[in-house]
DNA sequence: ACTCGCCCGGACAGCGCTTTCAGGCCGCGA
DNA sequence: TCGCGGCCTGAAAGCGCTGTCCGGGCGAGT
């Protein structure tokens, strides 16, 4: 006690203790002011704030983390290689949404890639050390063990794109089903009658939902189910190209395609060109994602837009709630923690 | 003391103390094992490691940071808006290099954008709180106050692209001068005699050096200086377009252009097309950066490649050295902490 | 065999902050 | 006027780990 008074060591930053001395109060009081506790009189608060300003006091994060058992940091985990992260606007939009929402808080955002096995092991270590208060998980496949790890470690997490209808983690997703329906309805309204669908990877729940939406829209319009009009893609351009080839072979009279992603649409477009079909005269096309690819395609591609930035924001909201709720160990009911946002059809000349 | 034995609180993670108890040694000993101190017998070390494994012990970062006064984290600061970060492959390559080098260590990398005023204030707060052990600064303009702030806070930092010849911070750069020379020499070797240059923003030191390299290469080849062949650009496509226009107006007989960046080359290419000049028949062109733009230009652009990933790796090396050296407060001489890496001319059909 | 030196393990004092606890002071009601 | 209840504040106990300082044990030298 006598060994560390209010003297500031050379180059050292001021401590709570020094602020307290300067303001003529105790450490605890300063702490309360800093943390915005209401149990402090206005006069005292003002005095403390003055001292803080004069000394240029900045709290020591490590000490706070140790004492309060929290880190004030959350991680955005991308289970993909870095290259994909930079290639897909999806991630940067998401990041922007999260970042925007986060700038109102004192929280820090960590960006973590978990594409390789090595990176995943590192991440596991990282999470085990509880170096973040919560995790935002984007683009997770059905069989990914990450969510379970998080649950086991009791780390709050929010997932973008539930893994299944029975998703237990809080999640934010866009309305894949509705988006697909709107795409098909649009094509129908254009007078198209033979509408095919190129699916995404079916181990991604959202891709399944798009198929469901496609089927239901056709059924509701009086078209009997025809599995021959559905071809599996894998979200790649090459997959889209191949799928389109199959579809054309099976359905010569096909006059429209709903592709499960813009990238696949680009592949399909190539296949159509090779087959001598004109867009949109012979075959109309609608994509999904409304990415840059859609805008730059020739002709520009009608596509279903997802509010990705908004999704990022909502994910962060959910996560912060989750973290706050967990703090005093209140156990909440299984209220609705699955958010679904509406999509929007962006019409262009491909349809 | 009696208040916290080796009992693990419900859900709590094991502590050093518990590991020590299990291994039958003292806390300090376990700490030494964890930190790889040599002053521990093999038998003891084995016992401790076994205990660590059995308990699944993971050190508490906050406690360690507090006691050791370090964070084991460094920041990559990008003084640009996020959009530019994603748009320019420069940053992602840099990130990849740093990330690769970092994965051998226990250090954590933080990505921080400081494009807006608001973000910069946040960053200042962040640095003031000493939440990182060091900073990697990329793409800094001559008048940026960030380096000074870092110096004042005594935070180790490494800069990519020195601000001037008198840069005091450790830095890693590519050989802008040599790169420019190689570009001009290449054009000369192709038999071109009227070679113009579109510069980058001259408040970026690297852009100045490219101008120097351009001038010297021509001078050494026996061409007298001709300022009319130099037009200022600003690293944007529009700037390149405008500069090319000026150059053509001033020098009708011009037969080659060395552009200070690929983006400007794209703008210049547009101006050439508008003027009815063919590439490379009428005018040969060389760009700088060897970015995707160069590969996709029509015709593909010859460009000077910088080893960006390597630069990222070297920057991290320098920073870690810097951090390590500062720890025991050894003051080192002003040895060479400015690394310059060689560039490489990538030939394509534009020249 | 005895002593000196060396190496290893344990104890202890914090690192700076949060948070509980209890006491002091004031105001209000009786 | 006295007593009781509240609110505000100060004190103190850690949070889990690091790093220094000692003491003890063991091997080697004479």
XYZ file of C-alpha atoms (C1' of nucleotides) in Angstrom:
762
model
C 0.000 0.000 0.000
C 2.678 2.439 0.966
C 4.607 1.048 -1.925
C 2.468 2.547 -4.606
C 1.093 5.934 -3.950
C -0.079 8.450 -6.486
C 3.332 8.932 -8.008
C 3.337 8.159 -11.677
C 6.206 6.000 -12.747
C 8.263 7.353 -15.579
C 6.307 7.045 -18.755
C 3.588 5.164 -16.932
C -0.022 5.949 -17.556
C -2.150 7.329 -14.771
C -4.058 4.748 -12.767
C -7.408 4.784 -11.117
C -5.666 5.364 -7.843
C -4.064 8.541 -9.091
C -7.300 9.851 -10.464
C -8.935 9.132 -7.137
C -6.236 11.001 -5.257
C -6.548 13.948 -7.542
C -10.297 14.083 -7.253
C -10.112 13.556 -3.524
C -12.220 10.406 -3.544
C -11.683 6.671 -3.287
C -10.822 4.263 -6.062
C -14.194 2.655 -5.984
C -15.929 5.918 -6.594
C -13.831 6.667 -9.627
C -14.560 3.215 -10.943
C -18.251 3.839 -10.529
C -18.041 7.105 -12.401
C -16.120 5.525 -15.226
C -18.631 2.767 -15.545
C -21.592 5.081 -15.394
C -23.062 3.775 -12.184
C -25.992 5.930 -11.037
C -25.003 5.690 -7.409
C -22.751 8.695 -7.479
C -23.695 12.280 -6.673
C -23.431 14.822 -9.442
C -20.833 16.853 -7.617
C -18.547 13.887 -7.096
C -19.034 12.763 -10.640
C -18.013 16.157 -11.957
C -14.914 16.211 -9.785
C -13.872 12.803 -10.964
C -14.481 13.624 -14.571
C -12.347 16.710 -14.233
C -9.520 14.690 -12.748
C -9.814 12.128 -15.510
C -9.581 14.837 -18.121
C -6.640 16.582 -16.486
C -4.643 13.430 -16.089
C -5.651 12.033 -19.473
C -6.644 8.866 -17.755
C -7.434 5.851 -19.885
C -8.512 2.617 -18.197
C -6.240 -0.375 -18.460
C -8.100 -2.936 -20.502
C -6.279 -5.930 -19.154
C -6.951 -5.052 -15.563
C -10.564 -4.426 -16.289
C -10.902 -7.655 -18.206
C -9.321 -9.545 -15.373
C -11.453 -8.044 -12.662
C -14.740 -7.991 -14.522
C -14.215 -11.215 -16.408
C -15.084 -9.878 -19.807
C -13.075 -8.721 -22.754
C -15.256 -6.135 -24.478
C -14.375 -7.759 -27.752
C -16.306 -9.907 -30.158
C -15.141 -11.908 -33.118
C -16.472 -12.135 -36.624
C -15.542 -15.626 -37.655
C -15.333 -16.403 -41.336
C -15.026 -20.136 -41.943
C -13.530 -19.554 -45.366
C -10.091 -18.875 -46.781
C -9.118 -15.233 -46.905
C -9.276 -15.190 -50.669
C -12.978 -15.910 -50.683
C -13.497 -13.273 -48.068
C -12.054 -10.629 -50.310
C -13.618 -11.970 -53.458
C -17.184 -11.934 -52.200
C -18.865 -8.637 -51.534
C -21.093 -10.508 -49.115
C -18.440 -10.450 -46.433
C -17.374 -6.883 -46.815
C -20.983 -5.725 -46.706
C -21.522 -7.762 -43.607
C -18.407 -6.354 -42.046
C -19.537 -2.861 -42.828
C -22.910 -3.421 -41.180
C -21.351 -4.867 -38.068
C -18.717 -2.169 -37.939
C -21.256 0.599 -38.238
C -23.368 -0.755 -35.439
C -20.336 -1.398 -33.308
C -18.970 2.093 -33.474
C -21.606 3.183 -30.985
C -20.137 0.911 -28.394
C -16.841 0.388 -26.673
C -16.621 -3.071 -28.098
C -13.883 -4.159 -30.372
C -14.310 -6.301 -33.435
C -11.896 -9.055 -34.344
C -11.852 -10.578 -37.783
C -10.893 -14.216 -37.732
C -10.504 -16.536 -40.688
C -10.961 -20.217 -40.191
C -10.454 -21.583 -43.652
C -7.652 -24.054 -43.099
C -7.366 -26.762 -40.500
C -4.543 -24.914 -38.951
C -6.571 -21.762 -38.627
C -9.405 -23.712 -37.126
C -7.169 -25.164 -34.472
C -5.952 -21.722 -33.670
C -9.474 -20.490 -33.424
C -10.401 -23.307 -31.076
C -7.518 -22.349 -28.819
C -8.594 -18.800 -29.022
C -12.146 -19.496 -28.067
C -11.097 -21.838 -25.287
C -9.136 -18.963 -23.815
C -12.324 -16.945 -23.822
C -10.664 -14.036 -25.492
C -13.929 -12.696 -26.824
C -17.290 -12.101 -25.227
C -19.179 -13.376 -28.226
C -18.959 -14.634 -31.760
C -20.595 -13.745 -35.033
C -20.582 -16.719 -37.342
C -21.145 -16.191 -41.032
C -21.560 -18.646 -43.823
C -21.666 -21.885 -41.877
C -22.274 -25.246 -43.473
C -24.605 -27.827 -42.080
C -21.886 -30.091 -40.720
C -19.638 -27.452 -39.238
C -18.591 -28.310 -35.684
C -17.953 -24.693 -34.765
C -21.426 -23.941 -33.388
C -21.228 -26.923 -31.093
C -17.837 -25.878 -29.857
C -19.221 -22.474 -29.072
C -22.172 -23.947 -27.230
C -19.918 -26.197 -25.204
C -17.696 -23.284 -24.275
C -20.821 -21.319 -23.402
C -19.787 -18.462 -25.615
C -22.667 -16.344 -26.899
C -22.930 -16.604 -30.658
C -25.133 -15.521 -33.500
C -25.199 -17.262 -36.807
C -26.019 -15.849 -40.213
C -28.021 -18.371 -42.102
C -29.387 -21.072 -39.805
C -28.068 -24.562 -40.407
C -31.523 -26.031 -40.470
C -35.116 -25.316 -39.573
C -34.243 -26.511 -36.086
C -31.399 -24.071 -35.565
C -30.866 -23.493 -31.866
C -28.457 -20.594 -32.101
C -29.836 -17.099 -32.524
C -29.687 -16.276 -36.192
C -30.272 -13.614 -38.775
C -31.158 -14.568 -42.274
C -32.807 -13.128 -45.300
C -36.048 -14.597 -46.532
C -34.671 -17.155 -48.944
C -38.018 -18.743 -49.434
C -39.773 -15.480 -50.173
C -36.922 -14.265 -52.327
C -37.119 -17.346 -54.483
C -40.868 -16.977 -54.768
C -40.557 -13.393 -55.867
C -38.043 -14.393 -58.525
C -40.311 -17.079 -59.908
C -43.426 -14.907 -59.667
C -41.592 -12.246 -61.597
C -40.704 -14.688 -64.337
C -44.285 -15.943 -64.433
C -45.557 -12.386 -64.733
C -43.338 -11.987 -67.742
C -45.271 -14.764 -69.371
C -42.673 -17.466 -68.958
C -44.031 -20.940 -68.515
C -41.063 -23.281 -68.461
C -39.021 -22.044 -65.562
C -35.984 -23.999 -64.423
C -33.941 -23.660 -61.244
C -30.253 -24.078 -60.625
C -29.780 -24.756 -56.929
C -26.940 -23.891 -54.606
C -25.178 -26.427 -52.416
C -27.966 -28.210 -50.666
C -26.034 -28.578 -47.448
C -26.623 -24.884 -47.092
C -30.044 -24.455 -45.601
C -30.717 -21.221 -47.441
C -30.232 -22.995 -50.761
C -32.842 -25.549 -49.766
C -35.271 -22.813 -48.875
C -34.809 -21.278 -52.275
C -35.717 -24.558 -53.868
C -38.807 -24.722 -51.660
C -39.802 -21.223 -52.692
C -39.291 -22.073 -56.326
C -41.438 -25.194 -56.090
C -44.234 -23.535 -54.163
C -44.416 -20.537 -56.454
C -44.841 -22.804 -59.452
C -47.314 -25.051 -57.690
C -49.410 -22.084 -56.593
C -49.442 -20.883 -60.171
C -50.855 -24.206 -61.238
C -47.751 -25.861 -62.592
C -47.260 -29.477 -61.570
C -43.919 -30.303 -59.986
C -41.263 -31.266 -62.507
C -37.975 -32.366 -61.006
C -36.471 -32.311 -64.458
C -36.482 -28.540 -64.246
C -34.246 -28.543 -61.206
C -30.490 -28.965 -61.559
C -28.013 -28.948 -58.711
C -25.272 -26.330 -58.713
C -22.687 -25.650 -56.058
C -22.510 -21.863 -55.986
C -19.617 -21.824 -58.470
C -19.627 -20.511 -61.995
C -18.549 -23.844 -63.339
C -21.376 -25.539 -61.514
C -23.841 -23.083 -63.005
C -22.490 -23.753 -66.462
C -22.810 -27.493 -66.086
C -26.276 -27.308 -64.578
C -27.495 -25.100 -67.390
C -26.166 -27.588 -69.895
C -28.112 -30.394 -68.265
C -31.262 -28.322 -68.128
C -31.089 -27.434 -71.780
C -30.538 -31.024 -72.723
C -33.534 -32.181 -70.708
C -35.828 -29.255 -71.494
C -35.448 -27.879 -75.001
C -38.531 -25.709 -74.546
C -37.272 -24.039 -71.373
C -37.802 -20.271 -71.465
C -36.588 -19.046 -68.075
C -34.065 -19.847 -65.369
C -33.878 -18.892 -61.744
C -30.293 -19.298 -60.600
C -29.532 -19.740 -56.905
C -26.728 -17.200 -57.089
C -25.364 -14.560 -59.435
C -22.143 -16.446 -59.880
C -24.010 -19.510 -61.046
C -26.121 -17.277 -63.265
C -22.934 -16.108 -64.955
C -21.997 -19.707 -65.648
C -25.481 -20.429 -66.925
C -25.348 -17.389 -69.127
C -22.216 -18.737 -70.751
C -23.885 -22.085 -71.386
C -26.856 -20.314 -72.940
C -24.639 -18.318 -75.228
C -22.838 -21.478 -76.291
C -26.206 -23.027 -77.047
C -27.150 -20.045 -79.140
C -29.970 -18.907 -76.874
C -30.524 -15.202 -76.545
C -31.072 -13.399 -73.246
C -33.777 -12.405 -72.522
C -35.582 -13.117 -75.785
C -35.258 -16.904 -75.728
C -34.521 -17.443 -72.075
C -35.130 -15.010 -69.238
C -32.919 -15.198 -66.187
C -32.994 -14.135 -62.558
C -30.089 -14.475 -60.195
C -29.649 -14.173 -56.461
C -27.501 -11.818 -54.330
C -27.583 -8.722 -56.531
C -23.812 -8.637 -56.522
C -21.521 -6.665 -58.800
C -21.624 -9.590 -61.186
C -25.324 -8.999 -61.745
C -24.804 -5.359 -62.622
C -21.949 -6.100 -64.981
C -23.399 -9.054 -66.777
C -24.394 -8.696 -70.395
C -27.274 -8.066 -70.328
C -27.500 -6.846 -66.722
C -29.038 -9.513 -64.552
C -32.288 -9.256 -62.661
C -31.443 -10.472 -59.186
C -32.788 -10.902 -55.673
C -31.129 -8.527 -53.276
C -30.463 -9.433 -49.662
C -30.013 -6.620 -47.147
C -26.620 -7.841 -46.078
C -25.484 -4.755 -44.265
C -28.718 -4.737 -42.342
C -28.172 -8.392 -41.550
C -24.798 -7.527 -40.094
C -26.348 -4.888 -37.931
C -29.071 -7.150 -36.686
C -26.606 -9.906 -35.933
C -24.615 -7.583 -33.767
C -27.762 -6.449 -31.984
C -28.700 -9.998 -31.212
C -25.231 -10.820 -30.018
C -24.983 -7.848 -27.718
C -28.356 -8.720 -26.239
C -27.215 -12.257 -25.815
C -24.079 -11.141 -24.018
C -25.870 -8.663 -21.810
C -28.493 -11.193 -20.856
C -25.975 -13.774 -19.957
C -24.035 -11.564 -17.604
C -26.154 -11.819 -14.463
C -26.971 -15.396 -15.357
C -30.615 -14.770 -16.045
C -31.979 -17.671 -17.992
C -34.348 -16.470 -20.622
C -37.084 -18.359 -22.322
C -36.757 -19.592 -25.834
C -38.172 -16.445 -27.273
C -37.774 -15.644 -30.900
C -34.146 -15.086 -31.616
C -34.375 -15.949 -35.264
C -34.595 -12.847 -37.382
C -35.603 -13.039 -41.019
C -35.270 -10.018 -43.264
C -37.125 -9.350 -46.463
C -35.461 -9.495 -49.857
C -36.077 -7.305 -52.837
C -36.187 -8.118 -56.493
C -33.995 -5.819 -58.552
C -35.253 -5.837 -62.100
C -32.782 -5.525 -64.980
C -32.887 -6.427 -68.630
C -32.179 -10.144 -68.342
C -35.869 -10.788 -67.690
C -5.645 -17.209 0.580
C -7.792 -19.776 2.284
C -10.616 -18.308 0.282
C -9.574 -19.727 -3.016
C -8.271 -23.227 -2.995
C -8.043 -25.602 -5.909
C -11.754 -26.062 -6.223
C -13.004 -25.126 -9.631
C -16.017 -22.880 -9.568
C -18.951 -24.102 -11.561
C -18.170 -23.612 -15.207
C -14.955 -21.837 -14.340
C -11.799 -22.598 -16.219
C -8.887 -24.173 -14.411
C -6.319 -21.751 -13.054
C -2.596 -21.953 -12.688
C -3.126 -22.731 -9.052
C -5.209 -25.783 -9.825
C -2.696 -27.061 -12.311
C 0.028 -26.585 -9.734
C -1.923 -28.498 -7.124
C -2.559 -31.319 -9.524
C 1.066 -31.526 -10.569
C 2.215 -31.229 -6.983
C 4.308 -28.116 -7.552
C 4.023 -24.410 -6.926
C 2.328 -21.803 -9.072
C 5.587 -20.257 -10.122
C 6.867 -23.524 -11.436
C 3.848 -24.029 -13.600
C 4.228 -20.506 -14.904
C 7.792 -21.249 -15.874
C 6.808 -24.400 -17.700
C 4.083 -22.584 -19.593
C 6.440 -19.854 -20.615
C 9.172 -22.233 -21.619
C 11.693 -21.187 -19.041
C 14.723 -23.519 -19.087
C 15.045 -23.533 -15.339
C 12.800 -26.513 -14.761
C 13.758 -30.168 -14.557
C 12.458 -32.516 -17.206
C 10.536 -34.589 -14.714
C 8.749 -31.608 -13.278
C 8.033 -30.236 -16.689
C 6.481 -33.507 -17.746
C 4.323 -33.619 -14.650
C 3.119 -30.113 -15.214
C 2.391 -30.709 -18.844
C 0.390 -33.757 -17.959
C -1.642 -31.765 -15.469
C -2.211 -29.045 -18.034
C -3.448 -31.575 -20.533
C -5.702 -33.368 -18.075
C -7.289 -30.181 -16.855
C -7.451 -28.617 -20.284
C -5.789 -25.582 -18.855
C -5.624 -22.452 -20.980
C -3.903 -19.358 -19.602
C -6.034 -16.345 -18.880
C -4.925 -13.703 -21.307
C -6.112 -10.784 -19.272
C -4.253 -11.848 -16.182
C -1.124 -12.433 -18.155
C -1.418 -9.125 -19.914
C -1.889 -7.359 -16.628
C 1.009 -8.987 -14.882
C 3.442 -8.910 -17.773
C 2.317 -5.591 -19.167
C 1.920 -6.682 -22.725
C -1.019 -7.658 -24.879
C 0.390 -10.113 -27.390
C -1.562 -8.289 -30.046
C -0.574 -5.983 -32.848
C -2.679 -3.836 -35.105
C -2.653 -3.414 -38.838
C -3.854 0.129 -39.288
C -5.322 1.110 -42.622
C -5.775 4.865 -42.880
C -8.393 4.460 -45.588
C -12.103 3.822 -45.755
C -13.116 0.188 -45.739
C -14.280 0.341 -49.308
C -10.818 1.096 -50.590
C -9.458 -1.662 -48.450
C -11.608 -4.197 -50.203
C -11.213 -2.667 -53.607
C -7.433 -2.737 -53.660
C -5.689 -6.058 -53.794
C -2.726 -4.310 -52.210
C -4.275 -4.530 -48.784
C -5.455 -8.080 -48.968
C -2.044 -9.229 -50.177
C -0.429 -7.343 -47.363
C -2.823 -8.879 -44.890
C -2.069 -12.312 -46.205
C 1.662 -11.808 -45.812
C 1.311 -10.562 -42.289
C -1.147 -13.265 -41.391
C 1.087 -16.001 -42.707
C 4.066 -14.786 -40.760
C 1.995 -14.290 -37.668
C 0.616 -17.773 -37.542
C 3.935 -18.990 -36.193
C 3.493 -16.871 -33.116
C 0.996 -16.475 -30.347
C 0.358 -12.922 -31.409
C -2.990 -11.746 -32.517
C -3.627 -9.429 -35.419
C -6.176 -6.645 -35.287
C -7.402 -4.952 -38.393
C -8.260 -1.325 -37.822
C -9.634 1.147 -40.330
C -8.975 4.809 -39.813
C -10.631 6.346 -42.815
C -13.060 8.737 -41.200
C -12.410 11.319 -38.519
C -14.528 9.350 -36.189
C -12.552 6.216 -36.759
C -9.343 8.108 -36.228
C -10.506 9.375 -32.880
C -11.424 5.889 -31.925
C -8.026 4.685 -32.980
C -6.315 7.381 -30.939
C -8.248 6.255 -27.869
C -7.338 2.734 -28.630
C -3.663 3.427 -28.937
C -3.689 5.602 -25.846
C -5.018 2.619 -23.946
C -2.030 0.635 -25.169
C -4.195 -2.177 -26.294
C -1.613 -3.428 -28.741
C 2.096 -4.086 -28.459
C 2.838 -2.612 -31.848
C 1.398 -1.172 -35.006
C 1.784 -1.858 -38.698
C 0.993 1.224 -40.701
C 0.228 0.924 -44.377
C -0.332 3.529 -47.014
C 0.491 6.655 -45.052
C 0.545 10.094 -46.604
C 3.258 12.621 -45.951
C 1.213 14.772 -43.620
C -0.428 12.035 -41.595
C -0.151 12.693 -37.844
C -0.477 9.033 -36.960
C 3.240 8.224 -36.919
C 3.887 11.090 -34.539
C 1.127 9.956 -32.254
C 2.653 6.520 -32.199
C 6.075 7.924 -31.404
C 4.694 10.040 -28.610
C 2.905 7.060 -27.125
C 6.113 5.084 -27.502
C 4.356 2.336 -29.364
C 6.591 0.307 -31.668
C 5.530 0.778 -35.265
C 6.590 -0.137 -38.750
C 5.518 1.778 -41.777
C 5.076 0.572 -45.323
C 6.330 3.195 -47.662
C 8.461 5.783 -45.857
C 7.033 9.291 -45.776
C 10.294 10.775 -46.970
C 13.943 10.009 -47.414
C 14.368 11.011 -43.795
C 11.848 8.536 -42.438
C 12.621 7.777 -38.810
C 10.249 4.883 -38.340
C 11.355 1.440 -39.400
C 9.926 0.813 -42.832
C 9.541 -1.715 -45.583
C 9.149 -0.560 -49.117
C 9.603 -1.831 -52.601
C 12.228 -0.308 -54.804
C 10.129 2.368 -56.457
C 13.145 3.988 -58.015
C 14.457 0.767 -59.461
C 11.010 -0.328 -60.538
C 10.499 2.859 -62.476
C 13.919 2.508 -64.085
C 13.159 -1.034 -65.167
C 9.902 0.123 -66.726
C 11.616 2.875 -68.695
C 14.556 0.678 -69.651
C 12.100 -1.876 -70.945
C 10.371 0.717 -73.068
C 13.730 1.951 -74.367
C 14.737 -1.580 -75.260
C 11.583 -1.801 -77.334
C 12.900 1.036 -79.406
C 10.670 3.737 -77.962
C 12.174 7.175 -77.855
C 9.455 9.512 -76.642
C 8.519 8.130 -73.271
C 6.124 10.033 -71.054
C 5.310 9.534 -67.384
C 2.077 9.929 -65.471
C 2.944 10.414 -61.826
C 1.070 9.414 -58.693
C 0.217 11.837 -55.914
C 3.483 13.505 -55.148
C 2.776 13.700 -51.431
C 3.385 9.984 -51.509
C 7.108 9.478 -51.323
C 7.039 6.355 -53.446
C 5.476 8.309 -56.289
C 8.315 10.809 -56.144
C 10.842 8.038 -56.308
C 9.206 6.669 -59.401
C 9.558 10.028 -61.032
C 13.229 10.066 -60.049
C 13.731 6.617 -61.528
C 11.997 7.671 -64.716
C 14.163 10.771 -65.082
C 17.410 9.008 -64.346
C 16.728 6.141 -66.705
C 16.122 8.559 -69.551
C 19.098 10.686 -68.655
C 21.399 7.673 -68.517
C 20.145 6.659 -71.945
C 21.168 9.995 -73.264
C 17.838 11.759 -73.368
C 17.797 15.300 -72.053
C 15.237 16.057 -69.358
C 11.885 17.166 -70.754
C 9.350 18.194 -68.142
C 6.744 18.339 -70.842
C 6.754 14.570 -70.860
C 5.718 14.407 -67.217
C 2.090 14.854 -66.198
C 0.754 14.708 -62.651
C -1.860 12.094 -61.836
C -3.381 11.265 -58.485
C -3.613 7.485 -58.560
C -7.183 7.608 -59.863
C -8.442 6.470 -63.206
C -9.834 9.872 -63.953
C -6.502 11.466 -63.150
C -4.763 9.084 -65.529
C -7.221 9.944 -68.246
C -6.725 13.653 -67.819
C -2.943 13.389 -67.637
C -2.823 11.332 -70.798
C -4.901 13.951 -72.555
C -2.445 16.657 -71.586
C 0.510 14.572 -72.652
C -0.938 13.879 -76.067
C -1.707 17.530 -76.580
C 1.822 18.528 -75.681
C 3.636 15.674 -77.371
C 2.047 14.476 -80.589
C 5.020 12.250 -81.325
C 4.920 10.430 -78.021
C 5.298 6.680 -78.436
C 5.301 5.291 -74.920
C 3.913 5.947 -71.449
C 4.983 4.790 -68.062
C 2.022 5.162 -65.699
C 2.612 5.406 -61.957
C -0.146 2.879 -61.268
C -2.284 0.382 -63.117
C -5.426 2.291 -62.312
C -4.021 5.421 -63.933
C -2.863 3.288 -66.836
C -6.453 2.234 -67.355
C -7.499 5.860 -67.522
C -4.667 6.648 -69.888
C -5.613 3.721 -72.038
C -9.080 5.162 -72.406
C -7.671 8.528 -73.437
C -5.459 6.834 -76.014
C -8.383 4.994 -77.468
C -10.368 8.196 -77.683
C -7.454 9.784 -79.494
C -7.357 6.903 -81.924
C -3.939 5.645 -80.861
C -3.398 1.920 -80.928
C -1.785 -0.038 -78.119
C 0.964 -1.102 -78.429
C 1.535 -0.229 -82.087
C 1.347 3.562 -81.727
C 1.945 3.899 -78.015
C 3.456 1.326 -75.696
C 2.457 1.357 -72.055
C 3.766 0.095 -68.747
C 1.857 0.301 -65.481
C 2.755 -0.193 -61.850
C 1.433 -2.663 -59.230
C 0.677 -5.617 -61.478
C -2.844 -5.712 -60.154
C -5.832 -7.544 -61.573
C -6.506 -4.490 -63.702
C -3.257 -5.058 -65.548
C -4.118 -8.638 -66.350
C -7.601 -7.787 -67.525
C -6.817 -4.733 -69.563
C -7.158 -4.893 -73.328
C -4.444 -5.514 -74.324
C -3.004 -6.937 -71.083
C -0.749 -4.406 -69.448
C 2.956 -4.766 -68.827
C 3.413 -3.737 -65.220
C 5.916 -3.498 -62.402
C 5.161 -5.994 -59.702
C 5.827 -5.275 -56.048
C 6.266 -8.252 -53.701
C 3.464 -7.112 -51.438
C 2.997 -10.307 -49.518
C 6.713 -10.392 -48.854
C 6.524 -6.801 -47.722
C 3.855 -7.750 -45.227
C 6.042 -10.509 -43.890
C 9.051 -8.280 -43.548
C 7.053 -5.592 -41.841
C 5.919 -8.031 -39.250
C 9.470 -9.247 -38.748
C 10.647 -5.741 -38.160
C 7.840 -5.012 -35.776
C 8.378 -8.119 -33.710
C 12.061 -7.294 -33.461
C 11.168 -3.793 -32.472
C 8.845 -5.034 -29.761
C 11.269 -7.615 -28.465
C 14.101 -5.113 -28.346
C 12.078 -2.611 -26.480
C 11.068 -4.981 -23.734
C 14.173 -4.854 -21.566
C 14.617 -1.213 -22.476
C 17.784 -1.743 -24.437
C 18.359 1.266 -26.587
C 19.674 0.218 -29.930
C 21.711 2.180 -32.359
C 20.235 3.615 -35.479
C 20.994 0.533 -37.448
C 19.346 -0.105 -40.753
C 15.692 -0.618 -40.174
C 14.639 0.456 -43.623
C 14.051 -2.526 -45.839
C 13.733 -2.136 -49.582
C 12.576 -5.035 -51.713
C 13.181 -5.526 -55.387
C 10.431 -5.211 -57.958
C 9.905 -7.250 -61.070
C 8.733 -6.233 -64.494
C 5.921 -8.419 -65.747
C 5.851 -8.232 -69.516
C 2.521 -8.355 -71.368
C 1.371 -7.263 -74.755
C 0.888 -3.565 -74.057
C 4.581 -2.962 -74.721
C 34.282 -37.157 3.665
C 33.430 -32.258 3.796
C 32.531 -27.877 1.780
C 31.430 -24.789 -1.888
C 28.705 -23.617 -5.712
C 24.956 -24.147 -8.595
C 20.457 -25.142 -9.931
C 15.631 -25.683 -9.074
C 11.264 -25.006 -6.784
C 8.342 -22.184 -3.713
C 6.811 -17.970 -1.709
C 5.435 -13.370 -2.260
C 4.437 -9.006 -3.893
C 2.191 -6.788 -6.932
C -0.175 -5.530 -12.092
C -4.909 -1.995 -12.151
C -9.457 -2.647 -11.772
C -14.267 -4.235 -10.076
C -17.376 -5.073 -6.630
C -19.069 -6.143 -2.227
C -19.588 -4.538 2.251
C -20.232 -1.600 5.788
C -20.103 2.859 7.787
C -21.231 7.868 7.724
C -24.173 11.396 6.872
C -28.399 13.552 5.981
C -33.331 13.956 5.830
C -37.634 12.973 7.329
C -41.196 11.357 10.426
C -42.759 10.919 15.063
C -35.652 16.663 19.497
C -34.500 11.843 18.629
C -34.537 7.683 15.740
C -34.601 5.260 11.592
C -33.946 4.529 6.722
C -31.358 5.544 2.488
C -27.946 7.075 -0.289
C -23.181 7.850 -1.077
C -18.634 6.847 -0.297
C -14.294 4.542 1.218
C -12.048 0.281 2.301
C -10.630 -4.070 1.108
C -10.646 -8.413 -1.031
C -9.635 -10.530 -4.758
C -9.382 -11.571 -10.462
C -5.057 -15.050 -12.409
C -0.626 -14.489 -13.640
C 4.504 -12.956 -13.746
C 8.956 -12.425 -12.010
C 12.068 -11.834 -8.342
C 14.071 -13.408 -4.306
C 15.381 -17.198 -1.243
C 16.209 -21.382 0.658
C 17.270 -25.987 0.119
C 19.226 -29.942 -2.126
C 22.521 -32.074 -4.835
C 26.830 -32.733 -7.385
C 31.575 -31.830 -7.788
C 36.086 -30.466 -6.230
C 39.806 -31.083 -2.741
